[in-house]
Short mmCIF file of C-alpha atoms and ligand atoms in Angstrom, two decimals:
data_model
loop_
_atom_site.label_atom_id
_atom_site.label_comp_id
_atom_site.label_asym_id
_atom_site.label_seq_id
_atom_site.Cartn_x
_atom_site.Cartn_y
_atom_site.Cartn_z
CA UNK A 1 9.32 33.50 -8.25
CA UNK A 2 8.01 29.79 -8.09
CA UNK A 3 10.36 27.11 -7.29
CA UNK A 4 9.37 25.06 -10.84
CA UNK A 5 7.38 25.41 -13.44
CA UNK A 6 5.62 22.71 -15.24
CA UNK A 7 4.31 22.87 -19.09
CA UNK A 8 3.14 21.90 -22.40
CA UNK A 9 1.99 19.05 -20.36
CA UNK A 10 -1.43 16.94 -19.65
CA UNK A 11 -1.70 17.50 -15.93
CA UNK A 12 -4.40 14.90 -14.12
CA UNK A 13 -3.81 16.83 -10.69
CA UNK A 14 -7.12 14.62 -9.11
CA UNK A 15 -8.00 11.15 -10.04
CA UNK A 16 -11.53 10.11 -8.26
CA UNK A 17 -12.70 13.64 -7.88
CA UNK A 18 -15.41 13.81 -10.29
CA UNK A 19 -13.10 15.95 -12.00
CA UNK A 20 -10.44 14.26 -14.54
CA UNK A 21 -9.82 17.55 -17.27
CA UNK A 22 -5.85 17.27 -17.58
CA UNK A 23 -4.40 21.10 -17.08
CA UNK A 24 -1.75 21.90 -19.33
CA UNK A 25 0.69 23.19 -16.22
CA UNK A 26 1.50 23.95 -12.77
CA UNK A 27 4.09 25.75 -10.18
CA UNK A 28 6.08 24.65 -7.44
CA UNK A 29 7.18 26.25 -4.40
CA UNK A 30 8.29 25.04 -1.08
CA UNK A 31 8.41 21.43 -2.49
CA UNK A 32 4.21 22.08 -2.93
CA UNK A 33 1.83 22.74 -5.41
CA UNK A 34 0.91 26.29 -5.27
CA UNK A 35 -1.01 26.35 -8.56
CA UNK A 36 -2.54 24.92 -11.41
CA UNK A 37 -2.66 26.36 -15.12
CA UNK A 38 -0.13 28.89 -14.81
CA UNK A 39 1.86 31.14 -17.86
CA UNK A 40 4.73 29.13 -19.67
CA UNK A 41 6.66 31.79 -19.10
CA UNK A 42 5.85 32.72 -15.36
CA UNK A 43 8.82 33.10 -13.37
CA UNK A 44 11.12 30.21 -12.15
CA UNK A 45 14.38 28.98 -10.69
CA UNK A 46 13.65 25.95 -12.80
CA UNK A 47 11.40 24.97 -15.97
CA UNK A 48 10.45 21.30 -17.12
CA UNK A 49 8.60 20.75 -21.02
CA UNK A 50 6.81 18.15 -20.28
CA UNK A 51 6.50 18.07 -24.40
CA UNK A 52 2.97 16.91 -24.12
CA UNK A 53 3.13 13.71 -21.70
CA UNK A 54 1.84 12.81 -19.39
CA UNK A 55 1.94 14.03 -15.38
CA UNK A 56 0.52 12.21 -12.72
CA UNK A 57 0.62 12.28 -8.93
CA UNK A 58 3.01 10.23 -7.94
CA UNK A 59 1.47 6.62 -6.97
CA UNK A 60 0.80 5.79 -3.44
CA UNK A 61 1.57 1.88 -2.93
CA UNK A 62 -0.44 1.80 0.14
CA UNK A 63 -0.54 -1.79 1.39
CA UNK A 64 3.28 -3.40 0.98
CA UNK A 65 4.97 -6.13 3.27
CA UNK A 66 8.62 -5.68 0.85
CA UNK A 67 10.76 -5.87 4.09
CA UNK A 68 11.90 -9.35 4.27
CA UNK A 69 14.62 -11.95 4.00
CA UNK A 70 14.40 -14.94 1.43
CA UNK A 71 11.49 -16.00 -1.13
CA UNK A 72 9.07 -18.20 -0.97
CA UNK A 73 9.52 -19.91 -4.66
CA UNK A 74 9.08 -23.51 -3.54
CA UNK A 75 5.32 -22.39 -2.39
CA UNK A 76 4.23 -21.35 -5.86
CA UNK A 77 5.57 -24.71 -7.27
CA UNK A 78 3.60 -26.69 -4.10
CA UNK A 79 0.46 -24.50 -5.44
CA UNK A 80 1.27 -25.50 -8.98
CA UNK A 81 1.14 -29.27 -7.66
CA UNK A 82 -2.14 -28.30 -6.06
CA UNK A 83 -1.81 -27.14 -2.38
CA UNK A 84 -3.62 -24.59 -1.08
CA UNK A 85 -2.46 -21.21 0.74
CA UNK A 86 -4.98 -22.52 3.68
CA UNK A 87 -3.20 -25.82 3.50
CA UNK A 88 0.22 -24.57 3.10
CA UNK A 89 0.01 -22.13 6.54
CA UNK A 90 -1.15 -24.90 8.27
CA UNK A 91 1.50 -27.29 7.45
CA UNK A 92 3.65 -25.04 8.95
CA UNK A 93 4.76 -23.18 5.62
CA UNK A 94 3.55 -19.97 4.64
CA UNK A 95 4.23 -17.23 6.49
CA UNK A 96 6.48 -18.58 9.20
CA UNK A 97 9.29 -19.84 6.49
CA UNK A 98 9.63 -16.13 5.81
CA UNK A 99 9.70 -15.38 9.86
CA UNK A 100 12.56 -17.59 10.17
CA UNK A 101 14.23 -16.25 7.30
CA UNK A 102 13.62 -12.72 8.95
CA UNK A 103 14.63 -14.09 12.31
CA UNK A 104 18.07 -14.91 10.95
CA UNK A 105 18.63 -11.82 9.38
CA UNK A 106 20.25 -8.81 10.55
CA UNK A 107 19.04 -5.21 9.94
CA UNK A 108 21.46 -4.53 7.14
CA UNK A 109 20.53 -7.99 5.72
CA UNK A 110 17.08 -6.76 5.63
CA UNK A 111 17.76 -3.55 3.73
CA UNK A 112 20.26 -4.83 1.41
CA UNK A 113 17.06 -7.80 0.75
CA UNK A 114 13.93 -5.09 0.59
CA UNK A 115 15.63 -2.69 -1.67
CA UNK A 116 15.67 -3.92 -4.67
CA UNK A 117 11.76 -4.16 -4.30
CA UNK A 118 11.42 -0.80 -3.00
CA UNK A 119 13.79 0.65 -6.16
CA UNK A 120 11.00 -1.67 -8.55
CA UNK A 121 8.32 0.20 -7.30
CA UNK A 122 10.11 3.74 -7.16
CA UNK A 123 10.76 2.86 -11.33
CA UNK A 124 6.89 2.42 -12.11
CA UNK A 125 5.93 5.49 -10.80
CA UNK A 126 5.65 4.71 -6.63
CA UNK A 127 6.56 7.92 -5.01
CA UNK A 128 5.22 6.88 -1.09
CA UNK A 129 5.06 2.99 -0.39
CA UNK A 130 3.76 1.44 3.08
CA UNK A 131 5.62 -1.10 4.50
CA UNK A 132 4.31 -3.22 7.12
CA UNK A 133 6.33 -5.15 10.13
CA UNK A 134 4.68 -8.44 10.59
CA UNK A 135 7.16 -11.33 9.69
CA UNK A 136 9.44 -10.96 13.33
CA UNK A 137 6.80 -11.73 15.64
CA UNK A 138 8.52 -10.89 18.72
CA UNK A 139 8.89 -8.08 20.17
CA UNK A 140 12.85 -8.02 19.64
CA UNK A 141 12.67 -8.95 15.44
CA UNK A 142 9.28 -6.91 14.95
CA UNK A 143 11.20 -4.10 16.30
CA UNK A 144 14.49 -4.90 14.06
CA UNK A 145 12.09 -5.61 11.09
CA UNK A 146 10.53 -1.94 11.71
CA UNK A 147 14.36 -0.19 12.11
CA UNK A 148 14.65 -1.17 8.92
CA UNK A 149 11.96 -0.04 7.17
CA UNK A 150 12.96 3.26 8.51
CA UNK A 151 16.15 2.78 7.14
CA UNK A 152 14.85 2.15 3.94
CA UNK A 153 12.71 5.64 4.16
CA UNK A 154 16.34 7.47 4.87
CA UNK A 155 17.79 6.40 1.68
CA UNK A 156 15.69 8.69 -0.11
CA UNK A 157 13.88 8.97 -3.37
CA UNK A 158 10.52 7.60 -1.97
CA UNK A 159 8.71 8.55 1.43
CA UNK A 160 8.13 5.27 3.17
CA UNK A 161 5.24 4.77 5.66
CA UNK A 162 5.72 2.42 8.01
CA UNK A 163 3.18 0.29 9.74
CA UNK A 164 3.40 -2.34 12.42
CA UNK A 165 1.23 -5.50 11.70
CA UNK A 166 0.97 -6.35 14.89
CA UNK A 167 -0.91 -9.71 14.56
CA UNK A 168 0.28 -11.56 11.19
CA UNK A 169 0.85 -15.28 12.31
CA UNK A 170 0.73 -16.80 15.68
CA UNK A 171 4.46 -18.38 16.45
CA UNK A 172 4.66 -21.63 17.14
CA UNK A 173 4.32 -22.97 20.65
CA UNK A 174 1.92 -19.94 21.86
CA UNK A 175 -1.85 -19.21 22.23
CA UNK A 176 -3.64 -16.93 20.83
CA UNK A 177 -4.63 -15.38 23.89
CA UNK A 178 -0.92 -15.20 25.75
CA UNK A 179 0.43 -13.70 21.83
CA UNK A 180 -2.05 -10.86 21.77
CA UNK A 181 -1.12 -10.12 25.71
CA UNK A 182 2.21 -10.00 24.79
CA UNK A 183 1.52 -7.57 21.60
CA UNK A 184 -0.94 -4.98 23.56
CA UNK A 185 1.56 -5.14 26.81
CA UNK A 186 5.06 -5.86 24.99
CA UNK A 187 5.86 -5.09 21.24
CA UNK A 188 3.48 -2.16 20.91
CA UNK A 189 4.26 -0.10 23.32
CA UNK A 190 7.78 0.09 22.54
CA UNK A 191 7.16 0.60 19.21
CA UNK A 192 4.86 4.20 19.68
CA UNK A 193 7.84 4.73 22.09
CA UNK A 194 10.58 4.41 19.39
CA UNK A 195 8.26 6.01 16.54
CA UNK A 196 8.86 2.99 14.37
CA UNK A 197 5.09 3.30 12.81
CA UNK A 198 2.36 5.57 12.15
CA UNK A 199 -0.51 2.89 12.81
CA UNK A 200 -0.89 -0.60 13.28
CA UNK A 201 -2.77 -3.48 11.14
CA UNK A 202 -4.44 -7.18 11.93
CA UNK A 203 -4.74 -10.37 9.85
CA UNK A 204 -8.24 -11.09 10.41
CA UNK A 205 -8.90 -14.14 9.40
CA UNK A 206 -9.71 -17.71 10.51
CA UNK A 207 -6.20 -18.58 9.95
CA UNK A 208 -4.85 -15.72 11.72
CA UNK A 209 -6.65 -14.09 14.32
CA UNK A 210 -10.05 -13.27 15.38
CA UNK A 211 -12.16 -10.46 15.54
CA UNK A 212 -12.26 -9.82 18.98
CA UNK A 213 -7.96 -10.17 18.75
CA UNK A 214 -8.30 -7.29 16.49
CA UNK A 215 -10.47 -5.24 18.81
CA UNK A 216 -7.79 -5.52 21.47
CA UNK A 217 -5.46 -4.64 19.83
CA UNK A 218 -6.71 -1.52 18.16
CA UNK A 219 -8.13 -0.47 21.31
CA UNK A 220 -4.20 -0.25 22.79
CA UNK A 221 -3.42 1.27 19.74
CA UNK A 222 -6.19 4.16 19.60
CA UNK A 223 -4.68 4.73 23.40
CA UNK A 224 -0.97 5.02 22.04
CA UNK A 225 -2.09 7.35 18.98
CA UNK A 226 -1.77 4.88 16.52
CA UNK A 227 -4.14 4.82 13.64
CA UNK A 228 -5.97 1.06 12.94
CA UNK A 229 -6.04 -0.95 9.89
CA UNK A 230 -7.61 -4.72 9.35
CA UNK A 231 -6.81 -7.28 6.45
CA UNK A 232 -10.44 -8.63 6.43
CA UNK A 233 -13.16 -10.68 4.31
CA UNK A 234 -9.60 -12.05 1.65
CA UNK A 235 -10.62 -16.22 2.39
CA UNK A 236 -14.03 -16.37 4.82
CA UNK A 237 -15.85 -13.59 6.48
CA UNK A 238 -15.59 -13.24 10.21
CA UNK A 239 -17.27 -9.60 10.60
CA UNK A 240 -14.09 -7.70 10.81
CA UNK A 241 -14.40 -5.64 8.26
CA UNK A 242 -18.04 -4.26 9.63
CA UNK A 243 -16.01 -4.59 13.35
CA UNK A 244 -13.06 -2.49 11.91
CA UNK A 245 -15.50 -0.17 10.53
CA UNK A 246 -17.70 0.35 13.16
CA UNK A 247 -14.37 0.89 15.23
CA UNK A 248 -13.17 3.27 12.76
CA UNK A 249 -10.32 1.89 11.19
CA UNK A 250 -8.99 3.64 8.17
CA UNK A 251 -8.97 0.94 5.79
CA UNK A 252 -10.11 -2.89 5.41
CA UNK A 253 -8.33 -4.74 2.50
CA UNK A 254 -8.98 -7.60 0.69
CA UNK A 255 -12.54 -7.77 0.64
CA UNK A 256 -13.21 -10.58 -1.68
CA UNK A 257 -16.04 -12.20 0.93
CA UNK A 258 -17.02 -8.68 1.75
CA UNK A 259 -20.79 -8.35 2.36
CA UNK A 260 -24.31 -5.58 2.34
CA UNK A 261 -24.23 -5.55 6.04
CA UNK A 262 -20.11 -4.63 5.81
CA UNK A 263 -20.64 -2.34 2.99
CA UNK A 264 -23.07 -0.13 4.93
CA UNK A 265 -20.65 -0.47 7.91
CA UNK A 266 -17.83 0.98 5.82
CA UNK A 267 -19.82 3.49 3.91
CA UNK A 268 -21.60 5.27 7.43
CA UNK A 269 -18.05 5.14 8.73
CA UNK A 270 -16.06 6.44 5.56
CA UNK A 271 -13.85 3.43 5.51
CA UNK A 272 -11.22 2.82 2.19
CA UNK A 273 -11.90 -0.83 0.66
CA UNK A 274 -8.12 -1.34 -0.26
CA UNK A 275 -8.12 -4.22 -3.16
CA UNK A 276 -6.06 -6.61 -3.82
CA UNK A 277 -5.74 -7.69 -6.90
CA UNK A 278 -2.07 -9.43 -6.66
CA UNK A 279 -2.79 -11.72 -4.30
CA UNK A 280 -6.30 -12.41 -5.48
CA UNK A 281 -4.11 -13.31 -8.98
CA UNK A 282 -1.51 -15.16 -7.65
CA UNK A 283 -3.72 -16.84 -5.18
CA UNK A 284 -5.91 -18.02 -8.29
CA UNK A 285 -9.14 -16.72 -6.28
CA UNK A 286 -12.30 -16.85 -7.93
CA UNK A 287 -14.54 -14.94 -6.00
CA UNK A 288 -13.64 -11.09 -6.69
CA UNK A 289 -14.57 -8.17 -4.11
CA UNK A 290 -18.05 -6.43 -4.24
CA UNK A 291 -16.67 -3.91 -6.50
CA UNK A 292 -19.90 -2.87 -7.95
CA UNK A 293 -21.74 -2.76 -4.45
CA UNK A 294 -18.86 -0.96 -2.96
CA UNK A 295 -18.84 1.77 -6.29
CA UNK A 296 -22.51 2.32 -5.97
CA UNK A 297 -22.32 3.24 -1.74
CA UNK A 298 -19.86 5.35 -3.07
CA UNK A 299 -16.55 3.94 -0.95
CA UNK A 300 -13.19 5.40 -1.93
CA UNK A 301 -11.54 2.12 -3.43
CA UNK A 302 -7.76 1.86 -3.37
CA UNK A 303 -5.49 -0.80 -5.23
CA UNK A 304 -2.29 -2.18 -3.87
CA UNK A 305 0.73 -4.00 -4.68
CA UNK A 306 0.68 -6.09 -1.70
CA UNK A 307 4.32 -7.07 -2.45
CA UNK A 308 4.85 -9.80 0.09
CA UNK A 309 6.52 -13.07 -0.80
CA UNK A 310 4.00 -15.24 -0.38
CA UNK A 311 0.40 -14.08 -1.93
CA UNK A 312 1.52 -11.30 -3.80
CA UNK A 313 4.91 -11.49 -5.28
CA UNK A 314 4.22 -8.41 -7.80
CA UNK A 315 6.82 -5.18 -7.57
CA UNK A 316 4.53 -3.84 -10.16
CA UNK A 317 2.34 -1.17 -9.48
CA UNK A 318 1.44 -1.14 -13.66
CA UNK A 319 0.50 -4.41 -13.13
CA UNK A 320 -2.07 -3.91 -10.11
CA UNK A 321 -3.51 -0.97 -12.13
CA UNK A 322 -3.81 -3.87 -15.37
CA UNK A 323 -5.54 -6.62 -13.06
CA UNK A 324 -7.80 -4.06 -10.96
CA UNK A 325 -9.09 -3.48 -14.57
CA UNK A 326 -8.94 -6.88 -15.96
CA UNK A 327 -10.26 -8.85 -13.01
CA UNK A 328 -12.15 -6.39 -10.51
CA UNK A 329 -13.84 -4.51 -13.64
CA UNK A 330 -12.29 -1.01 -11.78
CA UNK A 331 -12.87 1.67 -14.56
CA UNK A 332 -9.42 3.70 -16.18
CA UNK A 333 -9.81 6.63 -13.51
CA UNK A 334 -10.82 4.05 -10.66
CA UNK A 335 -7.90 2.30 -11.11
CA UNK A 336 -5.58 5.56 -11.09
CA UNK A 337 -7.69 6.85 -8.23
CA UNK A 338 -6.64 3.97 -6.54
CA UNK A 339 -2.99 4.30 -6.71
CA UNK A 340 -3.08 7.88 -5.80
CA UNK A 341 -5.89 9.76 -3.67
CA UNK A 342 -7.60 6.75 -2.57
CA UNK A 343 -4.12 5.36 -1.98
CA UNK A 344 -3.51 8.13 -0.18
CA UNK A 345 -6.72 7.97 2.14
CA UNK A 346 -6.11 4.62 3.55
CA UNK A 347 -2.50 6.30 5.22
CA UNK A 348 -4.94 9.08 6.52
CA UNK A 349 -3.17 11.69 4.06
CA UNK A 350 -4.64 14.26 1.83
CA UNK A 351 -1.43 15.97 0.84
CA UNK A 352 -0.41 13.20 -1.58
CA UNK A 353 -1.64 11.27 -4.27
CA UNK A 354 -2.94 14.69 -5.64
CA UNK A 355 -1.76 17.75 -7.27
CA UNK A 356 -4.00 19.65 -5.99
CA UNK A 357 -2.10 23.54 -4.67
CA UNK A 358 -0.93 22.40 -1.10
CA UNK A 359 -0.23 18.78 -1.98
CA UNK A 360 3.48 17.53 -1.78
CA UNK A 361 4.43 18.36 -5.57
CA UNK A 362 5.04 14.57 -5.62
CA UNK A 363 4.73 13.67 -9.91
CA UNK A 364 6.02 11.83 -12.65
CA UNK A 365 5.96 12.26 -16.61
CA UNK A 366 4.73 9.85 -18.85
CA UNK A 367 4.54 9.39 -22.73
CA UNK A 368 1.32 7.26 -23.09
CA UNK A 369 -1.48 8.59 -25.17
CA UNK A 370 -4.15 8.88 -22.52
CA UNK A 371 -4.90 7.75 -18.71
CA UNK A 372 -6.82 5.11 -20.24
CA UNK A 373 -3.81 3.32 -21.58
CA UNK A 374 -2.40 2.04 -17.95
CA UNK A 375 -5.43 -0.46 -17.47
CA UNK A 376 -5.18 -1.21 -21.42
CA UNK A 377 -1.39 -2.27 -21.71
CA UNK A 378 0.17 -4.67 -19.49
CA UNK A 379 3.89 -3.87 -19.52
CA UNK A 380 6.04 -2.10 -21.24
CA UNK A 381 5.50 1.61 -19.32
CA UNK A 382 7.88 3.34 -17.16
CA UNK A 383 7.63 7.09 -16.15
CA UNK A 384 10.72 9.16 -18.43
CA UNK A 385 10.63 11.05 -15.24
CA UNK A 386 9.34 11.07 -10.99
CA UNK A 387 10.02 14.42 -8.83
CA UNK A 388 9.75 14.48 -5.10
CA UNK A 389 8.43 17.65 -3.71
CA UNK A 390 9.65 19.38 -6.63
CA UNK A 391 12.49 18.00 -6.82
CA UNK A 392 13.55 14.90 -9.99
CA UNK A 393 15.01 11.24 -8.50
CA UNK A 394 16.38 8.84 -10.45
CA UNK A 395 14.48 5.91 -11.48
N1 DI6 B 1 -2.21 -10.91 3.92
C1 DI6 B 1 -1.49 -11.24 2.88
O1 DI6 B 1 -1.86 -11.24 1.76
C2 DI6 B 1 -0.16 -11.50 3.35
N2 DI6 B 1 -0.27 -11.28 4.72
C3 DI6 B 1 -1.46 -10.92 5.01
O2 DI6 B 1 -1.79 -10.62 6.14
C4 DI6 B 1 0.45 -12.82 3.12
C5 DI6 B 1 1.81 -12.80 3.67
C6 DI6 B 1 2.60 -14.02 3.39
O3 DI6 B 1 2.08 -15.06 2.96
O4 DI6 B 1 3.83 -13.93 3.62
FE1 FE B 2 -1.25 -7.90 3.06
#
């Protein structure tokens, strides 16, 4: 007797697997898929008619910062009137207005803030988000900041991943040099003690922090079982993403100055190019990532919201899947791959963002006439339904 039984629907258990033939249905037991194409009428506690629609995995937002305090509005009207992000960081702006903001926040404040953002991204189909740490900076608000991003996993209705971006912005008043010392000896250590995250990330860039930063702190990381991500190649390139690779990080993201040499790096190594097409957008970028070069050495692209209130202000999943396709070229499937295995491969997991038997039976029903349609329409879609391992949420 199988937990639940799926039919009369278009099943697309495997986006990016060479291998895109919907199945009309599939059963559930133990919150898992335990097989494809099976009887309507094979035995169940529970049935669902998916009346033809629509079932996807459930998307995998893997690269989020939605845990934060305040906006940033007055930046995109300072961009309007012609200031860049570059410019606007350095004046002091930027990321830091959203550290104080965080700063003077409790850790209710912070969940009540984050979500709203979280529940926009649960409605469009996001069944695991990652949220990374990153605007608390020491070791005291990086570790409130990370408390409640757990909190926001123990509400329910979407598995949250969290992640510790351990070097975002250097405060005020500190070198780069006594801030990373503090990080590797301080803040991460305590947080592999509390389990707050299951890896860390860097901002590696020249107005962030530099490669060899990142180095040291993956290093410490490695040590404390922590698995390594880089934000590389989004506004110059420094050589972290071929640095991350090389070091075996699981994803680089960004990518837009991303080069052969990196490429190769991140192909040998089996690296995820996570892209960014939110803050690329918002950003008004003109120089998109490789995505041909990266497509022909055969690199499992993901897409990501980036929802962060500064670069990427988008709590829209369907509208990361619309611009991958609009302004990185990313074919229908790509795009989908993107948001679910590939998603998926950048948080080191196979058992999501696939319906393949053994995978988390993590899904949601749509009524849109084809895969194709999500990089075709821009708005308007919502899932009629999202399950859990097996189990329905509300939107
Ligand atoms: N990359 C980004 O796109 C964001 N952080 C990062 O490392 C920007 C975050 C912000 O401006 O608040
Ligand atoms: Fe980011």
């Amino acid at each position: 007797m199988h937990d639940l039984v799926v039919h009369n629907a278009r099943v697309y258990p495997d986006f990016g697997s060479g291998n895109p033939a919907p199945v009309s249905s599939f059963a559930v037991t133990g919150g898992r898929v335990e097989r494809l194409g099976v009887t309507a009428d094979a035995p169940a506690r529970r049935r669902l008619d998916a009346c033809g629609g629509l079932v996807l995995p459930g998307f995998v937002d893997c690269h989020t910062h939605l845990c934060y305090a305040g906006n940033r509005m007055h930046e995109h009207a300072s961009r309007l009137a012609g200031a860049g992000y570059a410019e606007i960081a350095a004046q002091g702006g930027g990321i830091r207005t959203t550290v104080a903001a965080v700063a003077a926040a409790g850790e209710d404040e912070l969940v009540a803030q984050s979500l709203p953002r979280l529940l926009a991204l649960a409605r469009e189909g996001v069944t695991t988000v990652e949220i990374k740490s990153g605007y608390g900076l020491t070791p005291e608000h990086e570790l409130k900041q990370l408390r409640a991003i757990r909190r926001l996993g123990e509400i329910g209705g979407i598995r949250v991943i969290p992640t510790f971006l351990a070097l975002h912005a250097l405060p005020a008043g500190t070198t780069p040099e006594h801030y990373v010392h503090q990080v590797i000896t301080d803040t991460l250590p305590a947080v592999a003690a509390e389990r707050l995250a299951a890896g860390v990330d860097v901002f590696c860039e020249h107005i962030a922090f530099s490669v060899k930063d990142m180095l040291a702190v993956f290093e410490r990381a490695r040590e404390l079982g922590l698995a390594c991500r880089a934000h590389t190649d989004q506004l110059r390139n420094l050589g972290g993403t071929r640095a991350a690779a090389v070091f075996g990080a699981r994803s680089c993201d960004h990518l837009e100055y991303t080069a052969a040499a990196d490429i190769e790096a991140m192909a040998t190594a089996g690296t995820v190019a996570v892209l960014l097409p939110g803050a690329y957008y918002c950003l008004r970028e003109t120089r998109a990532p490789p995505v041909t070069a990266l497509r022909a050495a055969g690199i499992p692209m993901a897409i990501a919201t980036d929802l962060n209130p500064g670069t990427s202000p988008v709590a829209s999943p369907l509208a990361i899947l619309h611009l991958a396709s609009t302004l990185f070229g990313l074919h229908a499937d790509e795009g989908l791959a993107g948001l679910t295995r590939h998603g998926a491969a950048a948080l080191g997991r196979n058992d999501i963002g696939t319906l393949r038997p053994g995978a988390h039976a993590d899904f949601t029903l749509w009524d849109v006439p084809g895969p194709e349609f999500f990089s075709y329409q821009l708005g308007g879609i919502q899932p009629s339904a999202r399950y859990i391992e097996g189990v329905p949420h509300d939107i």
